[in-house]
mmCIF file of C-alpha atoms in Angstrom:
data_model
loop_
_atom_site.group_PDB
_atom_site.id
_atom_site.type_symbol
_atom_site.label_atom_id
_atom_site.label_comp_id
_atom_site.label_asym_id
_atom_site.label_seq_id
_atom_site.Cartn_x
_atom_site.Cartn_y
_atom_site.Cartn_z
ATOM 1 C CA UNK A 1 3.608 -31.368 10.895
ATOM 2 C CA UNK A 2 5.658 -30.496 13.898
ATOM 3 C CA UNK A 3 2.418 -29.945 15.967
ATOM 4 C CA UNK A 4 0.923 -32.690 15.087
ATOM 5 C CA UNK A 5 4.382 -35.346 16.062
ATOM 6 C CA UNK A 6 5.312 -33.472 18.833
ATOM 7 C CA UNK A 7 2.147 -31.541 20.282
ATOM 8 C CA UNK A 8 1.395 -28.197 20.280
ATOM 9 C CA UNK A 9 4.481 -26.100 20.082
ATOM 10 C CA UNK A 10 4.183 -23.434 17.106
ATOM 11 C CA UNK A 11 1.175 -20.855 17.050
ATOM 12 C CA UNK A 12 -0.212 -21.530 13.325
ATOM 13 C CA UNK A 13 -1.172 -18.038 11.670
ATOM 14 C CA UNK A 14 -4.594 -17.252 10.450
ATOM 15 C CA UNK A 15 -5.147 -15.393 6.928
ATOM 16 C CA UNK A 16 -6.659 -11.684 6.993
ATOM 17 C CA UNK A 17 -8.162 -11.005 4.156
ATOM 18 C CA UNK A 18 -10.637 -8.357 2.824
ATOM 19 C CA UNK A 19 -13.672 -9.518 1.991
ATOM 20 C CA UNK A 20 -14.018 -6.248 0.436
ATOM 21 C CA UNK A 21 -11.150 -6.356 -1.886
ATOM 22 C CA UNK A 22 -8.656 -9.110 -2.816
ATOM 23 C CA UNK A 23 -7.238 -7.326 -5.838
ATOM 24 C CA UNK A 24 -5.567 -4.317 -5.219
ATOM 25 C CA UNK A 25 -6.116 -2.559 -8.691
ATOM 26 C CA UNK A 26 -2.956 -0.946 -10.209
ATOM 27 C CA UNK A 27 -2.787 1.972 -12.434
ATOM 28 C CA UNK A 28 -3.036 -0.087 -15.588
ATOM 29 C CA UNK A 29 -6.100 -1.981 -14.269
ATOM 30 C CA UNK A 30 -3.734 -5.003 -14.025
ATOM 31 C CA UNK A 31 -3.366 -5.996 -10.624
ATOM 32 C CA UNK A 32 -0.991 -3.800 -8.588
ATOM 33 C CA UNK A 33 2.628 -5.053 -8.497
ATOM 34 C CA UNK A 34 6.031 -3.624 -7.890
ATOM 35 C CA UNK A 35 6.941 -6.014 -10.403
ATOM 36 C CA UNK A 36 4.439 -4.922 -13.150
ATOM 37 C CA UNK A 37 5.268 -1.227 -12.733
ATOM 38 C CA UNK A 38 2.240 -0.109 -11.757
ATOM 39 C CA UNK A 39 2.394 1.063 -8.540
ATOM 40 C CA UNK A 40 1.191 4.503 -6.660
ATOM 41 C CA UNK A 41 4.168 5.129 -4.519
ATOM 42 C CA UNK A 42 2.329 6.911 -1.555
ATOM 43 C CA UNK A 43 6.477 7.892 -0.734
ATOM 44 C CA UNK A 44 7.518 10.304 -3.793
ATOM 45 C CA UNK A 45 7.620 13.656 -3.666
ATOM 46 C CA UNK A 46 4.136 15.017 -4.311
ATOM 47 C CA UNK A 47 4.750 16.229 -7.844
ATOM 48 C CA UNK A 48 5.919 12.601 -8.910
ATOM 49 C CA UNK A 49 3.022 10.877 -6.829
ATOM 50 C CA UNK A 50 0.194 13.752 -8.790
ATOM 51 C CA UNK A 51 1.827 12.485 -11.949
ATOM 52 C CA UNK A 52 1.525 9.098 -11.349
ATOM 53 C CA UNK A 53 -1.897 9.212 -10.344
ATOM 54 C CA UNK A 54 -2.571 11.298 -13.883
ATOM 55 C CA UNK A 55 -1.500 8.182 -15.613
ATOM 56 C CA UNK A 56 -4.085 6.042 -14.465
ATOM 57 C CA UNK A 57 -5.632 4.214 -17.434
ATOM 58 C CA UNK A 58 -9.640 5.278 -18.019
ATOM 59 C CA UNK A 59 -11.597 5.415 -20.915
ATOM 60 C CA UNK A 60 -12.641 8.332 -23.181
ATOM 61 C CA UNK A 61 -16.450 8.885 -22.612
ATOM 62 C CA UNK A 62 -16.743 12.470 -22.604
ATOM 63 C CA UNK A 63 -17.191 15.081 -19.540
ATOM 64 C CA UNK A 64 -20.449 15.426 -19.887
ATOM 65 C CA UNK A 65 -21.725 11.679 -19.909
ATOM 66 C CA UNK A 66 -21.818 9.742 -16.959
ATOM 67 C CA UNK A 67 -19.449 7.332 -16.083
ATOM 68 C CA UNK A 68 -19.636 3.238 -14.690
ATOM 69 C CA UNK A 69 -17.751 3.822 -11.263
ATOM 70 C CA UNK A 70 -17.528 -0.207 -11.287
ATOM 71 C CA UNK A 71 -15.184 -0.091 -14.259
ATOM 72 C CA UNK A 72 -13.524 2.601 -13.626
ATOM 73 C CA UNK A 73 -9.799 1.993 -11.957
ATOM 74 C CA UNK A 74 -9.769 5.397 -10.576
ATOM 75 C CA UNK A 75 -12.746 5.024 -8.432
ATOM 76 C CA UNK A 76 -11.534 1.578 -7.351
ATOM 77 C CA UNK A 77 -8.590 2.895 -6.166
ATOM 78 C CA UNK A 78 -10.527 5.468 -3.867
ATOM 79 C CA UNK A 79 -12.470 2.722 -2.840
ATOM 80 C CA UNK A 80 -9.764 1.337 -1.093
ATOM 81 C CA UNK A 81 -9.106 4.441 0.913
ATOM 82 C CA UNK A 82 -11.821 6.549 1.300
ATOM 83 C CA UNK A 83 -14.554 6.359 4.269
ATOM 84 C CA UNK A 84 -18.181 6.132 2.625
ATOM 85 C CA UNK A 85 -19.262 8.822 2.627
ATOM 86 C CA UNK A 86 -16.566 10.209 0.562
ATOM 87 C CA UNK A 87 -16.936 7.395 -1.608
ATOM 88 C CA UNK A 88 -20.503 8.096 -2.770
ATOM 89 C CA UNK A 89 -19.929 11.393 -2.946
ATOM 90 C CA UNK A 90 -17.498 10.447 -5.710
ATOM 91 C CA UNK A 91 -19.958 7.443 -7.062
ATOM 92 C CA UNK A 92 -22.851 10.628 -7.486
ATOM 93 C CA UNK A 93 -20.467 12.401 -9.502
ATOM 94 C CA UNK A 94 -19.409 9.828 -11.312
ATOM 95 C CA UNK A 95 -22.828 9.077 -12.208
ATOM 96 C CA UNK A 96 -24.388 12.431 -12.448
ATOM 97 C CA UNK A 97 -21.728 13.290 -15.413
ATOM 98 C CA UNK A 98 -20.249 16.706 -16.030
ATOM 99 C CA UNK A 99 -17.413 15.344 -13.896
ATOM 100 C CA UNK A 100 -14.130 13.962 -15.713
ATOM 101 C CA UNK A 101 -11.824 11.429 -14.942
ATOM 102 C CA UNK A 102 -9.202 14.232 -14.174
ATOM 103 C CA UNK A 103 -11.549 15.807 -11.271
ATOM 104 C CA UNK A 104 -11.897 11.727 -9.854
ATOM 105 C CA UNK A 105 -7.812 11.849 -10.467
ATOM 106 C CA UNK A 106 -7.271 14.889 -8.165
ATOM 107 C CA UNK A 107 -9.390 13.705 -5.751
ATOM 108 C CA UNK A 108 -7.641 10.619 -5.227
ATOM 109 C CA UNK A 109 -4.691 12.624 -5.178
ATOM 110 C CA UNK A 110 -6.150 14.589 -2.084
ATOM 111 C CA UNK A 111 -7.328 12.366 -0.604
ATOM 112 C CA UNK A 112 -4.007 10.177 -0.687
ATOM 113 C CA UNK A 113 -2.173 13.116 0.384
ATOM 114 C CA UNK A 114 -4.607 14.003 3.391
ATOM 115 C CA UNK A 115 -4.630 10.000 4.437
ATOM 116 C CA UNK A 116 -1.059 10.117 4.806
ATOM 117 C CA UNK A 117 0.344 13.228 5.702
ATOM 118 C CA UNK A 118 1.709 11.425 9.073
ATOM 119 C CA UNK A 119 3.010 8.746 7.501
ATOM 120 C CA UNK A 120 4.943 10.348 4.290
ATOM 121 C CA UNK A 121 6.541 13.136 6.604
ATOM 122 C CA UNK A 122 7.509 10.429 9.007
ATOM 123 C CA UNK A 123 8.852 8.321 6.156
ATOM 124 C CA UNK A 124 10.620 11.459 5.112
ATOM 125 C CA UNK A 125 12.696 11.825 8.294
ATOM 126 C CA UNK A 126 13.738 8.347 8.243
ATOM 127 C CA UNK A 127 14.904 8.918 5.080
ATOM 128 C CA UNK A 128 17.212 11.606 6.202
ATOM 129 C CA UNK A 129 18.547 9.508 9.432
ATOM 130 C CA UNK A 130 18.789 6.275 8.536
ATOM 131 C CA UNK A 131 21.032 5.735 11.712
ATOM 132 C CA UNK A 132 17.633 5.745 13.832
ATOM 133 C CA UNK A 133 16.372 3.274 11.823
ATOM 134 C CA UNK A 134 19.351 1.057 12.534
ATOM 135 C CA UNK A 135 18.674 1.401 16.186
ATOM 136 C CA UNK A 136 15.386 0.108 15.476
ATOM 137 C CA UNK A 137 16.352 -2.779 13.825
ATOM 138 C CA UNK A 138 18.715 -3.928 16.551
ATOM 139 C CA UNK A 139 16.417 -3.364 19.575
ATOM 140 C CA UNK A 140 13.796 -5.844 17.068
ATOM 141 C CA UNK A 141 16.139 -8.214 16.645
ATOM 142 C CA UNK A 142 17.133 -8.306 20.462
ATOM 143 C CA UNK A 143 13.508 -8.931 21.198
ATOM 144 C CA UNK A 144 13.011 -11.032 18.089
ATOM 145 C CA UNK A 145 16.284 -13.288 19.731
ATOM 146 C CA UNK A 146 14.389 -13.565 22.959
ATOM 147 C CA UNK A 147 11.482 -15.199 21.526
ATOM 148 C CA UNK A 148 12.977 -16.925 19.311
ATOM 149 C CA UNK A 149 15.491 -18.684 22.035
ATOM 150 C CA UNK A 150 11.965 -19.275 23.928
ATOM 151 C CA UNK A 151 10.912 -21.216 21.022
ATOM 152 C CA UNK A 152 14.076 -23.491 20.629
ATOM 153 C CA UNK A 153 13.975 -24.261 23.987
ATOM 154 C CA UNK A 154 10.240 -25.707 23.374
ATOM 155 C CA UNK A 155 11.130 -27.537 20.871
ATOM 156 C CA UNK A 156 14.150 -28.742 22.084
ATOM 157 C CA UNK A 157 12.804 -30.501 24.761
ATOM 158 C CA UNK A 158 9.917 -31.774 22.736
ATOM 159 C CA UNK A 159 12.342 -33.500 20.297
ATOM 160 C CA UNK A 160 14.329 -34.497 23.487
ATOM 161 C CA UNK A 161 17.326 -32.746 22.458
#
């Protein structure tokens, strides 16, 4: 509304989303959300995060038949993170049968823990010195001040104030 009164003054955002996926999948097969506890917390300690994968919902065909990687929440979930070659290395597997839903857990598990070794140990040492992340914050909100008075000044002189 502003742009249009006043001429263009605010840079209007443009959506990113997957084509791929729009639904993150949760361990339930509910959508994923904090909210609905049913999260994987890429962040917990490894035993906690190996658990939580175990509890992903699946059904009970046996390990010997094969298994519909389209319904299955497990493989959706690897989807999401794995390149494709690992991922139809899984989908064979899935559909060649002798291969449970506890060999597709652990190697979500794997691969979760290989994807973001960087980023957990990183999150880790924040963790531990917080204070750095303070210092973070208020060099961010210097710069985010800077733009921000930028901005004000725009539109302060487009509203003729």
């Amino acid at each position: 509304t502003f742009n249009r009164k006043f001429g263009d003054t605010f840079v209007i955002p443009e959506p990113q989303i997957s084509d791929q996926m729009e639904i993150v999948p949760g361990i339930d097969g509910k959508k994923m959300s904090k909210s609905y506890g049913n999260i994987l917390d890429i962040f917990q300690s490894d035993k906690k995060l190996r658990k939580n994968i175990m509890s992903i919902q699946t059904d009970s065909l046996a390990l010997e038949d094969p298994k519909d990687p389209s319904t299955c929440n497990v493989f959706k979930l690897f989807e999401l993170l794995g390149s494709d070659e690992e991922v139809q290395a899984l989908r064979k597997a899935y559909l060649g049968g002798n291969y449970g839903y506890g060999h597709a857990k652990q190697e979500l598990y794997e691969l979760i823990i290989g994807k973001y070794a960087i980023i957990r140990e990183r999150y880790s040492y924040f963790m531990e010195n917080k204070n750095e992340i303070d210092q973070a914050l208020e060099i961010g909100a210097l710069k985010a001040r800077n733009v921000a008075s930028d901005v004000l000044k725009r539109v302060r002189t487009k509203i003729g104030y």
